[in-house]
Coordinates of C-alpha atoms in Angstrom, one line a residue:
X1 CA 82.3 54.2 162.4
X2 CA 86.0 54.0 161.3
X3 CA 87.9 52.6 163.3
X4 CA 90.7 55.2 164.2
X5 CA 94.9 54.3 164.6
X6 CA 96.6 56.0 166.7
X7 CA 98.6 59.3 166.2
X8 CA 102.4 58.8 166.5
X9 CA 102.0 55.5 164.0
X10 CA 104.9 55.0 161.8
X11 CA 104.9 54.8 158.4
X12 CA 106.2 51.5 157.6
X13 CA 103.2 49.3 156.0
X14 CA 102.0 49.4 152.1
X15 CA 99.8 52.0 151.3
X16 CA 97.0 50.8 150.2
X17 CA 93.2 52.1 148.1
X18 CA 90.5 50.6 147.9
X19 CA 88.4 50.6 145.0
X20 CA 85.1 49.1 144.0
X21 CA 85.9 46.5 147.2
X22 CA 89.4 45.3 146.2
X23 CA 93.0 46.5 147.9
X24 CA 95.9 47.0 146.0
X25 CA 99.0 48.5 147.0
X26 CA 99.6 52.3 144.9
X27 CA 103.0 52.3 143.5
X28 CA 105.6 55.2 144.9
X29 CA 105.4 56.4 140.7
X30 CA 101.6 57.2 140.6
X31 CA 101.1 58.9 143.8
X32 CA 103.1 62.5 142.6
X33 CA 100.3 64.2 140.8
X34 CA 97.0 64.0 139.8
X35 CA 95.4 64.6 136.8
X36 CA 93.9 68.3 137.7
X37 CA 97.7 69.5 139.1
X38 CA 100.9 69.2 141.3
X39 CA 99.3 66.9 144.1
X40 CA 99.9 68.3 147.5
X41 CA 98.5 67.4 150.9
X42 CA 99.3 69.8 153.8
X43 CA 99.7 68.9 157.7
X44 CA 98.6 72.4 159.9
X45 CA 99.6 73.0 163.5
X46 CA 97.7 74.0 165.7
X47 CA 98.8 77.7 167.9
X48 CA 95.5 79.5 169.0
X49 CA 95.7 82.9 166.9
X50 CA 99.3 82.1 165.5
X51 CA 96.7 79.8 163.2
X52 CA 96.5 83.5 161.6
X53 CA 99.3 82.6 159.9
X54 CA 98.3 79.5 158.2
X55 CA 95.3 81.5 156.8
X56 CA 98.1 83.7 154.8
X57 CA 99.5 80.6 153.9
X58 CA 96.3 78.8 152.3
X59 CA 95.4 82.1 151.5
X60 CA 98.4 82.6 149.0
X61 CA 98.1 78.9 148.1
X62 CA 94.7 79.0 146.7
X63 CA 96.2 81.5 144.3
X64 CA 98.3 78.9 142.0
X65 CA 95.8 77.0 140.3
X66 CA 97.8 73.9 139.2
X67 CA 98.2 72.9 142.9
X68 CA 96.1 70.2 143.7
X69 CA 95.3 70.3 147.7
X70 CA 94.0 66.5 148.1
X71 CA 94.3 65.9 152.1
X72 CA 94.4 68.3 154.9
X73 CA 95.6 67.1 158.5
X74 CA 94.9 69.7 161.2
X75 CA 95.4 69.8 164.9
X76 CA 93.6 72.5 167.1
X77 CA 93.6 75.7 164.7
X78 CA 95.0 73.6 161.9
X79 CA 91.9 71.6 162.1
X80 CA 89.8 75.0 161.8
X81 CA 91.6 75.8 159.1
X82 CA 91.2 72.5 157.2
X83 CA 87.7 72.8 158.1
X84 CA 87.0 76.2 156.1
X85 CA 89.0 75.5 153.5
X86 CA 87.4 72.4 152.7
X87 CA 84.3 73.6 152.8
X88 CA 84.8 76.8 150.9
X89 CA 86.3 75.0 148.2
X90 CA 82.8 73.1 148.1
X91 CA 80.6 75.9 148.6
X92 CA 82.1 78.5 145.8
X93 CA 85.5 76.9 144.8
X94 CA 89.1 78.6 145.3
X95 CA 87.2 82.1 145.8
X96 CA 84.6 80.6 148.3
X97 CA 87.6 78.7 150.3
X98 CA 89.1 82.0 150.7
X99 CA 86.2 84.1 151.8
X100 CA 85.4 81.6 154.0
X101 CA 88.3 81.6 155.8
X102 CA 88.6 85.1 156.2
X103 CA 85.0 85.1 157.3
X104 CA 86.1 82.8 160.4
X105 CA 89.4 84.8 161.6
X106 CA 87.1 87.9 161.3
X107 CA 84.5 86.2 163.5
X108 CA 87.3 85.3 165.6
X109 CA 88.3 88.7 166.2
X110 CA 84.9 89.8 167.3
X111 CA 84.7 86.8 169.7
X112 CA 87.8 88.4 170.8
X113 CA 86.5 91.8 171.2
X114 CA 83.7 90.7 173.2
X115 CA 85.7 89.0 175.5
X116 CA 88.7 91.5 176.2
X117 CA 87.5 93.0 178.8
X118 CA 86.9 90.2 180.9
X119 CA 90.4 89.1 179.4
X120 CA 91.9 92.8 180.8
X121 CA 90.2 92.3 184.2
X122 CA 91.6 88.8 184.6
X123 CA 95.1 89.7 183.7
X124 CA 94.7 93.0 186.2
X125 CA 93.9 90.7 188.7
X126 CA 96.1 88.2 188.0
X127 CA 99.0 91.0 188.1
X128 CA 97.7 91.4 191.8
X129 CA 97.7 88.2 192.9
X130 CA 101.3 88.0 192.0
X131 CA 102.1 91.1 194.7
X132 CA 103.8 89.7 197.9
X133 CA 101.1 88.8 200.2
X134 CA 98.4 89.9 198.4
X135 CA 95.8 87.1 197.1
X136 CA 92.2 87.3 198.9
X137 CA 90.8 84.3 197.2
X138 CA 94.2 81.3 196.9
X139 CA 91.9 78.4 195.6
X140 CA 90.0 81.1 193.1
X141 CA 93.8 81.7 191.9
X142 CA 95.4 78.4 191.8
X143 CA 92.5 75.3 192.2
X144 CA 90.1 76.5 189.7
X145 CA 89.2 74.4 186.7
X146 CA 87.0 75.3 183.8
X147 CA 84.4 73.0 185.6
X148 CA 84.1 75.8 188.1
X149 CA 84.7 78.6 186.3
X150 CA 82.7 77.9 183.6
X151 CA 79.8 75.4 184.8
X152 CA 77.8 76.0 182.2
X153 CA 80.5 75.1 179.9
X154 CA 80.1 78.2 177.2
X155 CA 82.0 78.0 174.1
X156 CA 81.7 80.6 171.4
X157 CA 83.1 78.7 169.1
X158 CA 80.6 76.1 168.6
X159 CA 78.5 78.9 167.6
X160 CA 80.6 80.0 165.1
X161 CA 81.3 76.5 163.7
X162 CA 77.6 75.4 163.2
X163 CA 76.8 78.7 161.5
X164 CA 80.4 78.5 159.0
X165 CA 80.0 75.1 158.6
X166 CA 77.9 72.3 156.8
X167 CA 79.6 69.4 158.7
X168 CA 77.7 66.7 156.3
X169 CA 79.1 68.6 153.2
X170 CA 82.4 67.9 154.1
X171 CA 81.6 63.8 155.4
X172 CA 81.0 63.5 152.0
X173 CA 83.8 65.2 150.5
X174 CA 85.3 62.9 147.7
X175 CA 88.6 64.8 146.8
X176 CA 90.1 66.7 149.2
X177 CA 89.7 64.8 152.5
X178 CA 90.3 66.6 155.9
X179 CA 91.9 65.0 159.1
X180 CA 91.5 66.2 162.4
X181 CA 93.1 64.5 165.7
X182 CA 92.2 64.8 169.6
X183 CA 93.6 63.4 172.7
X184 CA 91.7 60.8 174.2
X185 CA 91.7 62.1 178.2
X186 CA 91.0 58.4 179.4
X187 CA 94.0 56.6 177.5
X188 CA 96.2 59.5 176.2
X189 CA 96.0 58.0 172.5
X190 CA 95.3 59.9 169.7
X191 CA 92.3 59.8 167.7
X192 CA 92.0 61.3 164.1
X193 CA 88.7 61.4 162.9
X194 CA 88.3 60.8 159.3
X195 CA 86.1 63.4 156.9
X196 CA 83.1 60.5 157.2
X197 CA 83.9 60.5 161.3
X198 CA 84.1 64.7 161.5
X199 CA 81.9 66.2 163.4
X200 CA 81.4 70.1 165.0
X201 CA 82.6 68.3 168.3
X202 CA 84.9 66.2 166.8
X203 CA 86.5 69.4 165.8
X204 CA 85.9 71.7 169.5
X205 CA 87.9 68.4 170.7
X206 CA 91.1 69.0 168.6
X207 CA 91.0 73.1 170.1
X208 CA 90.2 72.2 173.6
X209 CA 92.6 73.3 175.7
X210 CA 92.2 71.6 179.3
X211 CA 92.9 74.5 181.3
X212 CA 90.2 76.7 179.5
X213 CA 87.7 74.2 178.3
X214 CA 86.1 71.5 179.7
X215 CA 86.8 68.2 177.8
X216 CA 84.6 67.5 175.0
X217 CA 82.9 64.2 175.1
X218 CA 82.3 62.1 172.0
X219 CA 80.4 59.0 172.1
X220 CA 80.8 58.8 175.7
X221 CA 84.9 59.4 175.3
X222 CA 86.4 62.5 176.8
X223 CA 89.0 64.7 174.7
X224 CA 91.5 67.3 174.6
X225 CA 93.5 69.1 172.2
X226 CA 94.8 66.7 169.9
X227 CA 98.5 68.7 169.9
X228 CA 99.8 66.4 173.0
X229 CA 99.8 63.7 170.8
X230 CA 99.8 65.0 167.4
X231 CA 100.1 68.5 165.9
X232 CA 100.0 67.7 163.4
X233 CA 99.9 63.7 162.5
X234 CA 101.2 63.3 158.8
X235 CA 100.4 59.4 158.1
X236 CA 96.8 59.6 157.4
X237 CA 97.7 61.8 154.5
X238 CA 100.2 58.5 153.6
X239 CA 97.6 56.3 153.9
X240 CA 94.7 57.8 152.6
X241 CA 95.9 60.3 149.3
X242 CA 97.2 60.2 145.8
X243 CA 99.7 62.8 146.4
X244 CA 103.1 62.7 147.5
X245 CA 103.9 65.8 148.5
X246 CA 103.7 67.1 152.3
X247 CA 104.0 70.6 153.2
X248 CA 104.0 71.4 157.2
X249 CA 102.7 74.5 157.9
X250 CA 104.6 75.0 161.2
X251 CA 103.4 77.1 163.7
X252 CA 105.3 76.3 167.2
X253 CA 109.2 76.7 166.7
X254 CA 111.0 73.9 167.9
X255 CA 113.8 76.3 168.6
X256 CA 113.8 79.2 171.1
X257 CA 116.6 80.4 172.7
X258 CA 117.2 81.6 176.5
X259 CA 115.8 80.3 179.5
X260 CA 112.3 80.9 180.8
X261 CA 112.1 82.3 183.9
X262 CA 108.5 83.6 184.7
X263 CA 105.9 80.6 185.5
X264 CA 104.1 82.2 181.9
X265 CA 107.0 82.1 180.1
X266 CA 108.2 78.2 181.6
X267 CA 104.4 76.9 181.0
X268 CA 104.4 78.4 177.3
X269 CA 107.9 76.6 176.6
X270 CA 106.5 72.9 178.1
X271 CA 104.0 73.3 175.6
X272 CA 105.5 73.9 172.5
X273 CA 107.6 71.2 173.6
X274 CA 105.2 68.9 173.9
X275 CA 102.9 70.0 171.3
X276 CA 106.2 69.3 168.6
X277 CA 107.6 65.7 170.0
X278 CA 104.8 63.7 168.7
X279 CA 105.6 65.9 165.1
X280 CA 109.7 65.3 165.4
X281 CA 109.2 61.1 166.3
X282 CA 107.0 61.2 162.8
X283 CA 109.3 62.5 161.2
X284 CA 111.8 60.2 162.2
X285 CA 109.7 57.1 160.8
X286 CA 109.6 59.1 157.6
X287 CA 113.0 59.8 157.1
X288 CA 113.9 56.2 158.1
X289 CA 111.4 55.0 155.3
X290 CA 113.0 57.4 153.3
X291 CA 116.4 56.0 153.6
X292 CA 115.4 52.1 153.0
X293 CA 114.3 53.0 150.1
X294 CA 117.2 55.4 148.9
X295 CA 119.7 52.1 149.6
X296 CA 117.0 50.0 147.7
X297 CA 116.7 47.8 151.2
X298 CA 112.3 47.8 150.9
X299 CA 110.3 47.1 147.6
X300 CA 109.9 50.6 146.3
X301 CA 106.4 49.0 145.2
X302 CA 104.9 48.7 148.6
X303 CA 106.3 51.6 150.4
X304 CA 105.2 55.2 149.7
X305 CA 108.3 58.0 149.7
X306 CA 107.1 61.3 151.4
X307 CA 108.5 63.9 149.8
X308 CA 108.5 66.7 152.8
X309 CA 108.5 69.9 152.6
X310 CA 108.5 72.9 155.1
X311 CA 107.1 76.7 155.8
X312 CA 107.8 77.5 159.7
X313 CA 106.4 80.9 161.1
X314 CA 109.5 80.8 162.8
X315 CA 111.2 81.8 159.9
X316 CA 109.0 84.8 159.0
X317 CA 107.8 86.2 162.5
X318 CA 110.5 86.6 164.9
X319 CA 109.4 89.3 167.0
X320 CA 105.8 87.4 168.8
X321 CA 105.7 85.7 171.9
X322 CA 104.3 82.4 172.6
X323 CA 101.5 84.2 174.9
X324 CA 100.2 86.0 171.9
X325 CA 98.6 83.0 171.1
X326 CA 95.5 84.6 172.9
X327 CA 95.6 87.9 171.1
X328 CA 92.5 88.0 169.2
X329 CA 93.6 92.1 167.9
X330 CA 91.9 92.3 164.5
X331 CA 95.1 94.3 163.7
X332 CA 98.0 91.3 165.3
X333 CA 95.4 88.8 163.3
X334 CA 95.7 90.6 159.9
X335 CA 99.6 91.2 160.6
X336 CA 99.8 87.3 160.7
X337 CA 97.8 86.8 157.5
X338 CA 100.0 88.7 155.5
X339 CA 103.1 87.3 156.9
X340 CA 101.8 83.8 156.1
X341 CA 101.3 85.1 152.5
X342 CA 104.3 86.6 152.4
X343 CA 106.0 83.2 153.9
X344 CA 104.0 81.1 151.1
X345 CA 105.4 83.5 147.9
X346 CA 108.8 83.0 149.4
X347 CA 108.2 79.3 149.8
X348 CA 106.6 79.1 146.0
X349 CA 109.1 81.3 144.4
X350 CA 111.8 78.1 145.9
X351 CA 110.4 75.4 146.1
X352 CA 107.2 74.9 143.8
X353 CA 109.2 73.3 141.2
X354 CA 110.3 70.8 144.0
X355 CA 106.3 69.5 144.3
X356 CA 106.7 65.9 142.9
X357 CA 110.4 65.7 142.3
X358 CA 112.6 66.2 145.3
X359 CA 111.8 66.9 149.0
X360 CA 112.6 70.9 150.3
X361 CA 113.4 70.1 153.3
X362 CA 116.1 68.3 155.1
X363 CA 114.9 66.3 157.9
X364 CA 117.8 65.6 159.7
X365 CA 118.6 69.0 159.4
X366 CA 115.8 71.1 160.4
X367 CA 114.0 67.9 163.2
X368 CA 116.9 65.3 164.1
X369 CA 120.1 66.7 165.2
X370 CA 120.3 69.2 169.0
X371 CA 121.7 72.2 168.7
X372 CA 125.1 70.7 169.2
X373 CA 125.3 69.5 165.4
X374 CA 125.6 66.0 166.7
X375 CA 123.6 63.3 165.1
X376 CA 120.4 62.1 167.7

């Protein structure tokens, strides 16, 4: 088993491959293409059925065929994502990644159908509850855990993954390579499990929210969604690719203006929070990287340049709220899927030209400075 490092690791070591049992470090030069395309690895955030977007965004992606998708790093839905679109491109190529993707969010809309009404009852209740004086059961409202409420610890999703997915197909996946991280519960690390690692639970792990599902166990080893300490983590796709190129597909805005002043809307804000501070701290390694090798302080040799680049939902969606996360609607899902395509033309139409010359993004820009201007 590979031995995993942890999520927020900066990027400040050679990058190395290994080939037939010998290391040698890949110079900065030979790690912007590859010989079938633009080389391009993407990092996917996870955000529930905001991950509709990112489908619009792979979707449109597959379209240009000289971009050459070697790594995937996915959190939560980004790691569902990654998952179909690695295996699709195995099973029937760019056509097979993208039927295969739509074949999941589909699925995901009828698990969502299913479970509406239950999701209407709960939220009719839960409506109640919050009248003055009015809450017949207090620990059914506030104490329950999904250990209680759901004992026998359903989840439609594994279902859905074991019938999509052949898990060994994509263990064995030579070119593009797929990582997926998960909280550790025990030591709040990190853990990103490699394509040979990946497993169905590996991946339930990176989507399991603590409040809804109980924690998956792996070997023994509890885990949660991997978004409190990575969503997503970029340097395995340093570490472990030809290509130089990053694109974050960025679902949770870093940005929202107002206050929160409903419990709903407070909670939803403490989590994109969170679920972005591991993401901003990477990007500071990078861009420090970045900038020791722009003033020629570190061998250009030994130290891989990351060019970044950058397509935020933010920027596309403005009118969704960060509850919708739970709408399953066939109708909000599709809305997001052609967003994200329209987001990825935009993007294209910019920026393609950029893949293995310059980074589209500034990072001090759009990650390191408040809202004052001021440097951090």
């Amino acid at each position: 088993m590979t031995t995993s490092k942890p999520a927020g690791k900066p990027v400040l070591k050679p990058r190395v491959i290994k080939k037939t049992g010998k290391t040698s470090v890949l110079p900065v030069s030979s790690a912007k293409t590859s010989g079938k395309g633009l080389g391009l690895d993407l990092a996917l955030q996870g955000g529930g059925a905001h991950g509709a977007f990112t489908w619009g965004v792979l979707d449109r992606l597959l379209d240009e065929k000289d971009i050459d998708i070697q790594g995937i790093s996915g959190t939560s839905a980004g790691a569902l994502n990654g998952a179909m679109l690695v295996y699709g491109m195995l099973k029937g190529g760019r056509s097979g990644a993208k039927k295969l993707l739509a074949e999941f969010w589909d699925a995901v809309a009828d698990i969502g159908a299913i479970y509406s009404p239950i999701k209407r009852l709960t939220n009719s209740l839960d409506q109640m509850w919050k009248l003055p004086g009015f809450d017949p059961f207090p620990a059914l409202h506030q104490d329950v855990s999904p250990y209680q409420s759901n004992p026998f610890n359903l989840n439609p999703l594994r279902d859905l993954l074991v019938r999509l997915l052949d898990i060994e197909a994509i263990q064995n996946s030579d070119h593009m390579r797929l990582f997926v991280t998960a909280t550790n519960v025990e030591t709040g690390q990190g853990r990103v499990f490699h394509c040979k690692d990946l497993t169905i639970e590996a991946l339930l792990a990176s989507a399991c929210l603590p409040l809804v599902y109980q924690a998956v166990e792996i070997e023994g080893v509890p885990y949660w969604d991997g978004g409190y300490v990575g969503n997503p983590v970029i340097w395995p796709l340093i570490y472990n690719t030809e290509a130089s190129d990053v694109l974050l597909v960025q679902i949770n805005p870093l940005i929202r203006k107002g206050t929160p002043t409903t419990l709903e809307e407070i909670v939803n804000r403490m989590n994109e929070i969170t679920f972005n501070s591991s993401l901003v701290a990477e990007m500071r390694a990078i861009r420090f990287v970045t900038r020791l090798l722009e003033e020629q302080k570190i061998d250009p040799r030994s130290y891989k340049k990351v060019l970044m680049h950058r397509l935020s939902m933010q920027d596309t969606v403005t009118d969704v709220t960060a509850s919708s996360k739970d709408n399953t609607n066939r109708d909000f899902l599709q809305m997001l899927h052609q967003k994200g395509k329209e987001a990825a033309s935009h993007w294209l139409k910019a920026h393609k030209a950029d893949i293995g010359v310059r980074e589209s993004i500034d990072i001090n820009e759009a990650f390191l400075k408040p809202k004052n201007g001021k440097k951090k």
